[in-house]
PDB file of C-alpha atoms in Angstrom:
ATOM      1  CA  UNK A 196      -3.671  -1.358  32.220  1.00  0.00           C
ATOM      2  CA  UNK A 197      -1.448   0.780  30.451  1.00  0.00           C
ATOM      3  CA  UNK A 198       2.249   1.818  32.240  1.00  0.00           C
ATOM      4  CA  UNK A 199       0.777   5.435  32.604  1.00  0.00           C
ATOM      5  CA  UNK A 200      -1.994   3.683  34.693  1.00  0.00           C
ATOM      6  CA  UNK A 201      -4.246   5.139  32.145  1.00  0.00           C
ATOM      7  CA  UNK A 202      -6.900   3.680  29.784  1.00  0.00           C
ATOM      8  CA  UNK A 203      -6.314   2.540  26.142  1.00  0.00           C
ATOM      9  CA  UNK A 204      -6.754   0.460  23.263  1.00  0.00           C
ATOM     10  CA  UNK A 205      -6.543  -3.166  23.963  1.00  0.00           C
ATOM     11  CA  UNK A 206      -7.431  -2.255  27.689  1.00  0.00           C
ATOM     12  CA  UNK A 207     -10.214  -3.401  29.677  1.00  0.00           C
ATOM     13  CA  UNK A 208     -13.446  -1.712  28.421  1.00  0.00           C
ATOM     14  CA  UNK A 209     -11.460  -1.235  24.622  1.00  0.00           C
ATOM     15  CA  UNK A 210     -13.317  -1.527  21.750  1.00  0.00           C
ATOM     16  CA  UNK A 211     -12.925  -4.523  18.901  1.00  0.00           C
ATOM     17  CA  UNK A 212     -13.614  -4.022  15.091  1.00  0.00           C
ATOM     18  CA  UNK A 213     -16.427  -6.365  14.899  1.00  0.00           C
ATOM     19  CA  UNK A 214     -19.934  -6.978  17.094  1.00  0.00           C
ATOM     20  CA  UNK A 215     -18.435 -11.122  17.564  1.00  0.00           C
ATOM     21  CA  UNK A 216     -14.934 -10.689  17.853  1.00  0.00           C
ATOM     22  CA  UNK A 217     -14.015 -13.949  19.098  1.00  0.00           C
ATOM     23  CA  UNK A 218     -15.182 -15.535  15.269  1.00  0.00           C
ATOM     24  CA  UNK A 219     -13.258 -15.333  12.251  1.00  0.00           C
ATOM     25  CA  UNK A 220     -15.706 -14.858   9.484  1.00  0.00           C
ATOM     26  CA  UNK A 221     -15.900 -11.491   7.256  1.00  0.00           C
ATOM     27  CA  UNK A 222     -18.371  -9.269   9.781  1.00  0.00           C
ATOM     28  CA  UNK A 223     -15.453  -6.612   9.775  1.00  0.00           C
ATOM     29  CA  UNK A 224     -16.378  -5.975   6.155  1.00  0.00           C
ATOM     30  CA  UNK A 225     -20.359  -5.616   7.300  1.00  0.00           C
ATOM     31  CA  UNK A 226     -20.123  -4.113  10.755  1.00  0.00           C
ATOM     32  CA  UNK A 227     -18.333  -0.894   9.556  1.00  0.00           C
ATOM     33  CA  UNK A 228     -22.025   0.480   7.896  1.00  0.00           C
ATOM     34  CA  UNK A 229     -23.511   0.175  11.236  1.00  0.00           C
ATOM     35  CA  UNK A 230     -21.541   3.071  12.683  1.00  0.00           C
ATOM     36  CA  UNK A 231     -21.451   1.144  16.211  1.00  0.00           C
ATOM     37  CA  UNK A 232     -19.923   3.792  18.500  1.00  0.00           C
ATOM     38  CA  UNK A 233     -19.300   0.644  20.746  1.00  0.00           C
ATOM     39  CA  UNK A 234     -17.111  -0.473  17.836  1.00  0.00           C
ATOM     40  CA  UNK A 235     -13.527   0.532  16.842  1.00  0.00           C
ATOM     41  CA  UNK A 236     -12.867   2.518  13.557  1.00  0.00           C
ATOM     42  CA  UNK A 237      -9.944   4.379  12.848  1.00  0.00           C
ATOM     43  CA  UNK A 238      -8.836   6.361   9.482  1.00  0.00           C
ATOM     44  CA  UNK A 239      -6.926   3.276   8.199  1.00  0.00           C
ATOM     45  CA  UNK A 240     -10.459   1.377   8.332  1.00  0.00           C
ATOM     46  CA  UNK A 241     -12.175   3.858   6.440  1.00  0.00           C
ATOM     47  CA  UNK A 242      -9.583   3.932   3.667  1.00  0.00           C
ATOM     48  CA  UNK A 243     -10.288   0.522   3.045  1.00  0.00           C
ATOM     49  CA  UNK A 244     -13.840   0.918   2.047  1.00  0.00           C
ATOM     50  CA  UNK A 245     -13.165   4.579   0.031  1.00  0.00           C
ATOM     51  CA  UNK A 246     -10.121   4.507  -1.052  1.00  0.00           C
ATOM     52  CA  UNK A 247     -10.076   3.103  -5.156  1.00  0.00           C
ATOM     53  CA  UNK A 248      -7.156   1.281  -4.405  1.00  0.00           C
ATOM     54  CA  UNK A 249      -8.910  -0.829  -1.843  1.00  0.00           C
ATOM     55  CA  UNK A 250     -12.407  -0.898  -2.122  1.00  0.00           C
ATOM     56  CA  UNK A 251     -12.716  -3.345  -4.736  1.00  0.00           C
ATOM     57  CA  UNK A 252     -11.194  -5.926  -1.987  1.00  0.00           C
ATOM     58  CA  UNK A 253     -13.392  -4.859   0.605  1.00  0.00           C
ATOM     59  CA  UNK A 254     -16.371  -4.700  -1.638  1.00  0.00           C
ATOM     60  CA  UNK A 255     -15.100  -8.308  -2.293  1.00  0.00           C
ATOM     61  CA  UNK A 256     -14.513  -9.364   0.925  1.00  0.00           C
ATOM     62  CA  UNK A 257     -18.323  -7.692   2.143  1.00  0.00           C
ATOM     63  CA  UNK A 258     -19.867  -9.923  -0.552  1.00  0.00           C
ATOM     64  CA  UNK A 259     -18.131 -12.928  -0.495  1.00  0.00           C
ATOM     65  CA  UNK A 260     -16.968 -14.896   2.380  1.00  0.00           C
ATOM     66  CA  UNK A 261     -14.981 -17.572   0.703  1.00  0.00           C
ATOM     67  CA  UNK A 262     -12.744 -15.250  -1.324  1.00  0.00           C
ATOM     68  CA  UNK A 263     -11.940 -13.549   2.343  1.00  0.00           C
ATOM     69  CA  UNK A 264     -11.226 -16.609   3.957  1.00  0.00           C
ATOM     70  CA  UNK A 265      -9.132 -17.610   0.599  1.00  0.00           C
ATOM     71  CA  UNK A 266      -7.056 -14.842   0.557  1.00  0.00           C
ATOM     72  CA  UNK A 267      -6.343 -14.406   3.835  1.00  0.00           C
ATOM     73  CA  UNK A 268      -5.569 -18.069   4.034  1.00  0.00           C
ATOM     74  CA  UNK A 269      -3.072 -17.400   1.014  1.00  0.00           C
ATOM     75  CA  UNK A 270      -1.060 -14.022   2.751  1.00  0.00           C
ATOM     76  CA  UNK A 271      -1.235 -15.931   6.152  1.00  0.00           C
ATOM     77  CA  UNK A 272       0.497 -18.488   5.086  1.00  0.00           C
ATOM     78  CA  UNK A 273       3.071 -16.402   2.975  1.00  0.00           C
ATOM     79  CA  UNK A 274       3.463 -14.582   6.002  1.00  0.00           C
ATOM     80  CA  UNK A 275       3.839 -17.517   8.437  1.00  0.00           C
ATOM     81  CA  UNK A 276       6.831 -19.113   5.602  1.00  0.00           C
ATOM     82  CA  UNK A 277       8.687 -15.883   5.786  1.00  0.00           C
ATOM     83  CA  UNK A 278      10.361 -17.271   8.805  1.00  0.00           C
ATOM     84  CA  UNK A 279      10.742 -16.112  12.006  1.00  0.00           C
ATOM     85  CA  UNK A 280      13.474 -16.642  14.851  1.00  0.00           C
ATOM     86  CA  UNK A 281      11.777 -17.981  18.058  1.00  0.00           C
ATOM     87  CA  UNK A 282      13.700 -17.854  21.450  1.00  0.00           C
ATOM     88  CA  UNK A 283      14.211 -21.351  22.349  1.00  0.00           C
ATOM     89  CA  UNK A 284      15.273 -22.250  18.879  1.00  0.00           C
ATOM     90  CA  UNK A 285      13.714 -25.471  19.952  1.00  0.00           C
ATOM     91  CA  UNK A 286      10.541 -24.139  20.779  1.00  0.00           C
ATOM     92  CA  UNK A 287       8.357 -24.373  23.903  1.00  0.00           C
ATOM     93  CA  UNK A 288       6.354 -27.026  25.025  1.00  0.00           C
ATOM     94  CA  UNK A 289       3.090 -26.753  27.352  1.00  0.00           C
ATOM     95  CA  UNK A 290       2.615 -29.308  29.081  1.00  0.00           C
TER      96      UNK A 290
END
């Protein structure tokens, strides 16, 4: 629950962008032309698939599941080599 006490995104009873959201596969790029009011859209999703700039990556990333997961694999690990300060420096361990 939000600090206001009230509902929100995120919250119990939220919406996700995909129908399986606990699989990573490339339904984000299918879902969206099933206009699921049970699913989460926003203006930034629907740029993706309209804009010129982006479309031919979604179109890509609709049709073909490997270049998705290759991609993303690519800019998540760019992203994860940036480097980031983590309090411990040391870490944490679970035990």
């Amino acid at each position: 629950v939000r600090r206001d006490g009230k509902p929100g995104i995120g919250m119990p009873g939220g919406k996700s962008w995909t129908k399986k959201w606990l699989k990573f596969d490339n339904s984000y790029f299918h879902d969206y032309a099933a206009k699921d009011p049970n699913l989460a859209w926003f203006s930034t999703d629907f740029a993706l698939h309209n804009d010129d700039g982006f479309k031919p990556f979604f179109t890509t990333y609709k049709n073909d599941q490997d270049a998705f997961f290759r991609d993303y694999a690519e800019a998540h690990k760019m992203l994860s080599e940036l480097g980031s300060k983590f309090e411990p420096a040391e870490g944490l361990i679970i035990d």
